[in-house]
Coordinates of N, CA, C and O in Angstrom, one line a residue:
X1 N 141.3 113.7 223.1 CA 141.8 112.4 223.4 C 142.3 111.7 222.1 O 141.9 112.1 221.0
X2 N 143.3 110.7 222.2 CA 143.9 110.5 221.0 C 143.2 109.1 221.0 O 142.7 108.5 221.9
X3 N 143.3 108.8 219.8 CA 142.8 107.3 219.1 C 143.6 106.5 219.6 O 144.7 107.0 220.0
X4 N 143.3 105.0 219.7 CA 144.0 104.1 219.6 C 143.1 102.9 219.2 O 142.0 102.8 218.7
X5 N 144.1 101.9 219.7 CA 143.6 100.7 219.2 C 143.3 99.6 220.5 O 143.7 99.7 221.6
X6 N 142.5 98.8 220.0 CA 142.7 97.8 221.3 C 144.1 97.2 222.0 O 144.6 96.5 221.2
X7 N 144.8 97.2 223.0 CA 145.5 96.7 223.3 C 146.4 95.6 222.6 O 146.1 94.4 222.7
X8 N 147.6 95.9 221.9 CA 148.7 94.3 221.1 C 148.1 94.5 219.3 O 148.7 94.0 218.4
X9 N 146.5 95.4 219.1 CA 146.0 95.0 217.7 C 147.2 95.7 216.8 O 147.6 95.1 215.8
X10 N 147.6 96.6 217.1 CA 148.7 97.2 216.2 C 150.0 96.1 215.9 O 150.6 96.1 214.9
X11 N 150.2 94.9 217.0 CA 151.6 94.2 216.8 C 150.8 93.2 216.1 O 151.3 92.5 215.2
X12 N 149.5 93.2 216.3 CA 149.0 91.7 215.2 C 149.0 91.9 214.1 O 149.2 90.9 213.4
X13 N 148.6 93.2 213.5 CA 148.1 94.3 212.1 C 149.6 93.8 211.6 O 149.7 93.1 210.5
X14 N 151.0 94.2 212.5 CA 152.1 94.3 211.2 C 152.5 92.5 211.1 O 153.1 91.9 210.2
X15 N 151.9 92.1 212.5 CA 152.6 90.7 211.8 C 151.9 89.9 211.1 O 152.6 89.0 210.7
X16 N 150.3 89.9 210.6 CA 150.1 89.7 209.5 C 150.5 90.1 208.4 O 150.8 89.3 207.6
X17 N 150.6 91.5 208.1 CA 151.7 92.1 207.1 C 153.1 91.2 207.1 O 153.6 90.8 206.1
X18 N 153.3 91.0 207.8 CA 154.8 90.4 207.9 C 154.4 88.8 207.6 O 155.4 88.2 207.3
X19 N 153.3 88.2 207.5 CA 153.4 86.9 206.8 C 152.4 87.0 205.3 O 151.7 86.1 205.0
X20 N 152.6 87.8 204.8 CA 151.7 88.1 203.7 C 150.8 88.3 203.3 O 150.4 88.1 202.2
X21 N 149.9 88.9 204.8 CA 148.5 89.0 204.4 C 147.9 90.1 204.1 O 147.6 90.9 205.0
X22 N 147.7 90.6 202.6 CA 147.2 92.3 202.4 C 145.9 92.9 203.5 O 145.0 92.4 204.1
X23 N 146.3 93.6 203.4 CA 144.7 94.7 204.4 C 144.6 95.6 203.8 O 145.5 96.3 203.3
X24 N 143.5 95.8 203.7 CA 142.4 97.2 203.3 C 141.4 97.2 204.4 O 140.8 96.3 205.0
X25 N 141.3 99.0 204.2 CA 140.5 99.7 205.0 C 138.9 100.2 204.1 O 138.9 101.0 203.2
X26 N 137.9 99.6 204.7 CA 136.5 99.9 203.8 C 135.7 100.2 204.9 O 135.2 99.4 205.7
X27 N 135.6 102.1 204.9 CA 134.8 102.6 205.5 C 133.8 103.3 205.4 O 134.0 103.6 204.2
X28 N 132.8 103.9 205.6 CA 131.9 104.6 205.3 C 132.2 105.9 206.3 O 132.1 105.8 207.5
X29 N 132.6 106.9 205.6 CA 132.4 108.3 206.8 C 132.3 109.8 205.6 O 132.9 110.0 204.6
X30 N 131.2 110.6 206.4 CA 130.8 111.4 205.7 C 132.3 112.9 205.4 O 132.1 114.0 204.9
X31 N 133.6 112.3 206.0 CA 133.9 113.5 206.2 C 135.7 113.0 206.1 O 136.6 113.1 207.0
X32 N 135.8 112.4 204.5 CA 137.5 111.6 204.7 C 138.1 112.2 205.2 O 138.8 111.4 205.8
X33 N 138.4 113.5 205.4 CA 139.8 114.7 205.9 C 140.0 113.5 207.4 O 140.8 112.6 207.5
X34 N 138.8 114.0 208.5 CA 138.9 113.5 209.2 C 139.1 111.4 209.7 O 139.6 110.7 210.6
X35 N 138.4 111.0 208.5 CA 138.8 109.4 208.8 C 140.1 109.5 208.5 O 140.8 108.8 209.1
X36 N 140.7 110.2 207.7 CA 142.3 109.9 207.6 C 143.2 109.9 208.1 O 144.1 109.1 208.1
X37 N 142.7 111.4 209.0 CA 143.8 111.9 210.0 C 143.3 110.9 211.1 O 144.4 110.7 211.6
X38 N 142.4 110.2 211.7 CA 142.1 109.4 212.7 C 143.0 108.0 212.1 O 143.8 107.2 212.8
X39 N 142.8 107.9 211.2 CA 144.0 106.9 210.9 C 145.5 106.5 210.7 O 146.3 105.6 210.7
X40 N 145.4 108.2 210.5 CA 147.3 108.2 210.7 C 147.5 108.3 212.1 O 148.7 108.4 212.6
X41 N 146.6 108.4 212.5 CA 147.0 109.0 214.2 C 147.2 107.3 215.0 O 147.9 107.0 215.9
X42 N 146.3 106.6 214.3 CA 146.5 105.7 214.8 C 147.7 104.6 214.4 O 148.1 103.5 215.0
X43 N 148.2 105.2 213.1 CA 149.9 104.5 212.4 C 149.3 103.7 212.2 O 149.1 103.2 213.3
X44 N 148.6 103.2 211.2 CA 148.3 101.9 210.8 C 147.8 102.0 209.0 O 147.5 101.1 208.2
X45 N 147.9 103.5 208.9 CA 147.6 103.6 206.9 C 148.9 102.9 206.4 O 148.3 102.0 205.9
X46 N 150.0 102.7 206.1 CA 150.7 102.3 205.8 C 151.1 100.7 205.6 O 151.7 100.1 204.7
X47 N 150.4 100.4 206.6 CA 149.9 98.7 206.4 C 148.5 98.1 205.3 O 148.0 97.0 205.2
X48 N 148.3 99.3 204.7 CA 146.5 99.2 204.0 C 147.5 98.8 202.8 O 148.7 99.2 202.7
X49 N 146.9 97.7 201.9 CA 147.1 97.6 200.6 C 146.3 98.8 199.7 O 146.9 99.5 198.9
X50 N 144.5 98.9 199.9 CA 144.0 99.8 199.9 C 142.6 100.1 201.0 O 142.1 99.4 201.9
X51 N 142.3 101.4 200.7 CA 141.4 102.1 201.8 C 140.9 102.8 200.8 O 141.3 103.6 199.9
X52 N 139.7 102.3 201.2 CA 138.1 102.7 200.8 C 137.5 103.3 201.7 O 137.0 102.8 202.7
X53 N 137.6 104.8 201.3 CA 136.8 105.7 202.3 C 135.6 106.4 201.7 O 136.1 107.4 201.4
X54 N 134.1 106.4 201.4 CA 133.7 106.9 200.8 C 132.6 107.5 202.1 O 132.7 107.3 203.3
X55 N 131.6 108.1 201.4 CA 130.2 108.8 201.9 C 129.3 108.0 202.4 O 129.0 107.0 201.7
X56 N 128.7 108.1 203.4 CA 127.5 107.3 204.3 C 127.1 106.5 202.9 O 126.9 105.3 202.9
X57 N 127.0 107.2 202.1 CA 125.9 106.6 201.2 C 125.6 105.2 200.3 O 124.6 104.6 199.9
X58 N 127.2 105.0 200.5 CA 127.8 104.1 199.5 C 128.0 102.7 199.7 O 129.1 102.6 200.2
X59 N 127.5 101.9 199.5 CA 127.2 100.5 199.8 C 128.2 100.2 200.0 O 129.3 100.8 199.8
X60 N 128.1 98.8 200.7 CA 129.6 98.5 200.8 C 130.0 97.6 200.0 O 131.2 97.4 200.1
X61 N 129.6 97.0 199.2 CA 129.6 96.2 198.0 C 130.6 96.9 196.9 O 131.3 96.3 196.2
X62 N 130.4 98.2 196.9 CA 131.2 99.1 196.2 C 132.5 98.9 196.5 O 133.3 98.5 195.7
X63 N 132.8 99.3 198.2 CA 134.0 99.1 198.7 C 134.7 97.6 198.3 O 135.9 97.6 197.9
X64 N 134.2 96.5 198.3 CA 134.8 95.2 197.6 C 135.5 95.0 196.5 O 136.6 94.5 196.4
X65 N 134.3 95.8 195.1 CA 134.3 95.5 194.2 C 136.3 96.7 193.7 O 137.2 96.6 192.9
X66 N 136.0 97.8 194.8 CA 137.6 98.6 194.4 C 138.4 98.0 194.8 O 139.5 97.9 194.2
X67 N 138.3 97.3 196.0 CA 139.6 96.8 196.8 C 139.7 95.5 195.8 O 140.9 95.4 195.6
X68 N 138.7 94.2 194.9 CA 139.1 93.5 194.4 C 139.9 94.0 193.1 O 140.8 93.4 192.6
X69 N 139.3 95.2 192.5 CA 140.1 95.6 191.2 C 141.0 96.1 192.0 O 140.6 96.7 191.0
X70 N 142.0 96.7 192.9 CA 143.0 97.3 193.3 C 144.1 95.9 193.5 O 145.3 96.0 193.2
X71 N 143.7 95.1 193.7 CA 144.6 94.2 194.5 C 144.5 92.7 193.2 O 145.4 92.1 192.6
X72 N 143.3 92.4 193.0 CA 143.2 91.0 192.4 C 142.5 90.2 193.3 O 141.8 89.4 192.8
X73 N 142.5 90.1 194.5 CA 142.0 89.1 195.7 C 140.7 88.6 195.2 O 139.9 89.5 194.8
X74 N 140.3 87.6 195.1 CA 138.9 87.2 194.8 C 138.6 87.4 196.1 O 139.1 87.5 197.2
X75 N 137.1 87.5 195.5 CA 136.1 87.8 197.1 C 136.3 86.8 197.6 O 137.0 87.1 198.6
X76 N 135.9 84.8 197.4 CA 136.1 84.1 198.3 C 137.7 83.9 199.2 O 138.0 83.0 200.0
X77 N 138.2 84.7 198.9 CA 139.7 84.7 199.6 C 139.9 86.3 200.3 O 141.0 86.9 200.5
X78 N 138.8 86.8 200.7 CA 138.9 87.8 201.6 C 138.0 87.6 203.0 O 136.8 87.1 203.1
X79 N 138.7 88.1 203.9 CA 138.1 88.2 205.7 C 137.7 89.5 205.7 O 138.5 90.5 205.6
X80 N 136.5 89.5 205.9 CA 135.8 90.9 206.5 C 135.4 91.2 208.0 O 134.4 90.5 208.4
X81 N 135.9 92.0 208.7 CA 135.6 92.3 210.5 C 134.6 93.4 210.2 O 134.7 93.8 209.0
X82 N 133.5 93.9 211.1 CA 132.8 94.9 210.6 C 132.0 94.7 211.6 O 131.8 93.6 212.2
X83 N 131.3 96.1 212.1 CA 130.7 96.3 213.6 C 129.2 96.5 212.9 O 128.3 97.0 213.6
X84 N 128.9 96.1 211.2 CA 127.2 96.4 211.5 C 127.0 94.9 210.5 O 127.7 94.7 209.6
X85 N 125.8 94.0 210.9 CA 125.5 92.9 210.8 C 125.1 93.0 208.8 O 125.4 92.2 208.0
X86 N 124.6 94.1 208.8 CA 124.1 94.4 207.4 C 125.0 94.1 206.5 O 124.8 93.4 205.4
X87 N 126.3 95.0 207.1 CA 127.7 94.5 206.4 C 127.8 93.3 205.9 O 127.8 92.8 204.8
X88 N 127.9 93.1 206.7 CA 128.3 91.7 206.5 C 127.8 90.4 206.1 O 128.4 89.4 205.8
X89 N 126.5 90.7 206.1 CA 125.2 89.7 205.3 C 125.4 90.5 203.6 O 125.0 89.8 202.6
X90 N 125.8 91.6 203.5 CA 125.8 91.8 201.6 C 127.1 91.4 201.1 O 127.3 91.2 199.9
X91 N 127.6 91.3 201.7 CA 129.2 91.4 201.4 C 129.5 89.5 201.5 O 130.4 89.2 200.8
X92 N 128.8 88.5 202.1 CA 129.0 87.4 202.2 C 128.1 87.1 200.9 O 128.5 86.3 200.2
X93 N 127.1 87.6 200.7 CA 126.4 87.1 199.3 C 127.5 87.3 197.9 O 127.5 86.8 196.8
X94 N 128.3 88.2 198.4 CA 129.7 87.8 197.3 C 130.7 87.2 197.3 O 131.7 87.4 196.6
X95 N 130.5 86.4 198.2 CA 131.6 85.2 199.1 C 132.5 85.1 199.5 O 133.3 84.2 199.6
X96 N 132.4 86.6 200.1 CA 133.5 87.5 201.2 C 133.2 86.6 202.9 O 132.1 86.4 203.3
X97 N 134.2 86.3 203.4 CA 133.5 85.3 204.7 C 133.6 87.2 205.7 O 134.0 88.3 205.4
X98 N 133.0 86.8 206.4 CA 132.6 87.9 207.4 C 132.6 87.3 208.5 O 132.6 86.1 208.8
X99 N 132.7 88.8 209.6 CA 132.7 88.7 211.3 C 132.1 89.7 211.8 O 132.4 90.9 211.7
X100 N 131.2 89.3 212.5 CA 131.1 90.7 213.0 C 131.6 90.8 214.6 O 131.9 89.8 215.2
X101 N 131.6 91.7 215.1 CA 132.0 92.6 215.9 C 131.9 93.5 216.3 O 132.1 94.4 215.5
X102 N 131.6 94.0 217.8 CA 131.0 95.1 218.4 C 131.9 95.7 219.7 O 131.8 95.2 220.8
X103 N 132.7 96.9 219.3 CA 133.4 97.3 220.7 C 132.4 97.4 221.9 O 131.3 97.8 221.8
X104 N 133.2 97.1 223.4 CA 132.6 97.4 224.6 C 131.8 98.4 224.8 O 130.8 98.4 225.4
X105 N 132.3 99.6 224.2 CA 131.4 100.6 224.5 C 130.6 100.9 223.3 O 130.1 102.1 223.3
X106 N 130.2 100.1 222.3 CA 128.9 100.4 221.3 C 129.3 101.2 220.2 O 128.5 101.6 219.4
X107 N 130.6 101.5 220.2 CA 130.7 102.7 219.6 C 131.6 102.1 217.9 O 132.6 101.4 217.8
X108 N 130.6 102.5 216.9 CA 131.1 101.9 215.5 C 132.4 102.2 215.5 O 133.1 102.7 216.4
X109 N 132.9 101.8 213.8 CA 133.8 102.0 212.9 C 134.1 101.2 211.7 O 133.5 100.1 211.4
X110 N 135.0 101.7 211.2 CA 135.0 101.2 209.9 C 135.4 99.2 209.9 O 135.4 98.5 210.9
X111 N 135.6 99.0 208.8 CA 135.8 97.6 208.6 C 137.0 97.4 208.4 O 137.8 98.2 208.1
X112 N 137.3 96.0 208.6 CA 139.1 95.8 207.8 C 138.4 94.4 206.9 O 137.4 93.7 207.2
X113 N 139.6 94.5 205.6 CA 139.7 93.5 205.2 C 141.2 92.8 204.9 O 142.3 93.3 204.9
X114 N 140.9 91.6 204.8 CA 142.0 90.5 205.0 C 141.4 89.3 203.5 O 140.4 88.8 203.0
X115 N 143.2 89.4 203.2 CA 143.4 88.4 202.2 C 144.3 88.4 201.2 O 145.0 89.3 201.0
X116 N 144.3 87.5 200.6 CA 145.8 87.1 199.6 C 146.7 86.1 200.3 O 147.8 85.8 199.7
X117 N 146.5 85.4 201.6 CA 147.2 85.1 202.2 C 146.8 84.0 203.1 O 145.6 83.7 203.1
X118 N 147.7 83.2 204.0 CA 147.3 82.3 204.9 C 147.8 82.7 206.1 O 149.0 82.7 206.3
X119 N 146.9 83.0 207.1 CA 147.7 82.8 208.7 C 148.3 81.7 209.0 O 147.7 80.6 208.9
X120 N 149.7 81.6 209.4 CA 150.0 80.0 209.6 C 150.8 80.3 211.3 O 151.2 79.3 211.9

């Protein structure tokens, strides 16, 4: 079965790109070969400013701290989406705002981040 995305999220992904809002990808997966290829499959690496892919192991606080030295974005000027609550309570103690979110069928995935920019 091929990947995809929710329904229209691919036309919303470029048209925030298209009003200047960077994205990075901060995931945890034991096995990058495969998060990558799941992501190109889904056309959407090319819109990443950067992607943090590392090992179960690795806090996600880590992932911040590269995506802030990659880019410049202060944490309070970054949107975090993320399907585990934990996420999102360490990552807001660095004044990352957060969301959480849970697909229909339970089934995880990685995070996006959002920032540098304004939705208008």
């Amino acid at each position: 079965e091929m990947p995809s995305l929710f329904p229209q999220a691919t036309r919303i992904l470029y048209a925030l790109k298209d009003k200047g809002i960077d994205m990075a990808i901060a995931s945890r997966s034991p096995t990058l070969g495969i998060a990558t290829t799941f992501l190109d499959r889904l056309g959407i690496r090319s819109i990443s400013v950067a992607e943090e892919i590392f090992s179960s192991w690795t806090h996600k606080t880590e992932h911040f701290q590269r995506i802030h030295r990659k880019t410049g974005i202060p944490f309070d000027s970054m949107l975090f989406f993320d399907d585990e609550d934990r996420n999102i309570e360490v990552v807001s103690k660095m004044g990352v705002v957060g969301w959480c979110w849970v697909s229909g069928d339970g089934d995880g995935g990685g995070g996006w981040v959002f920032g540098g920019g304004v939705v208008r």
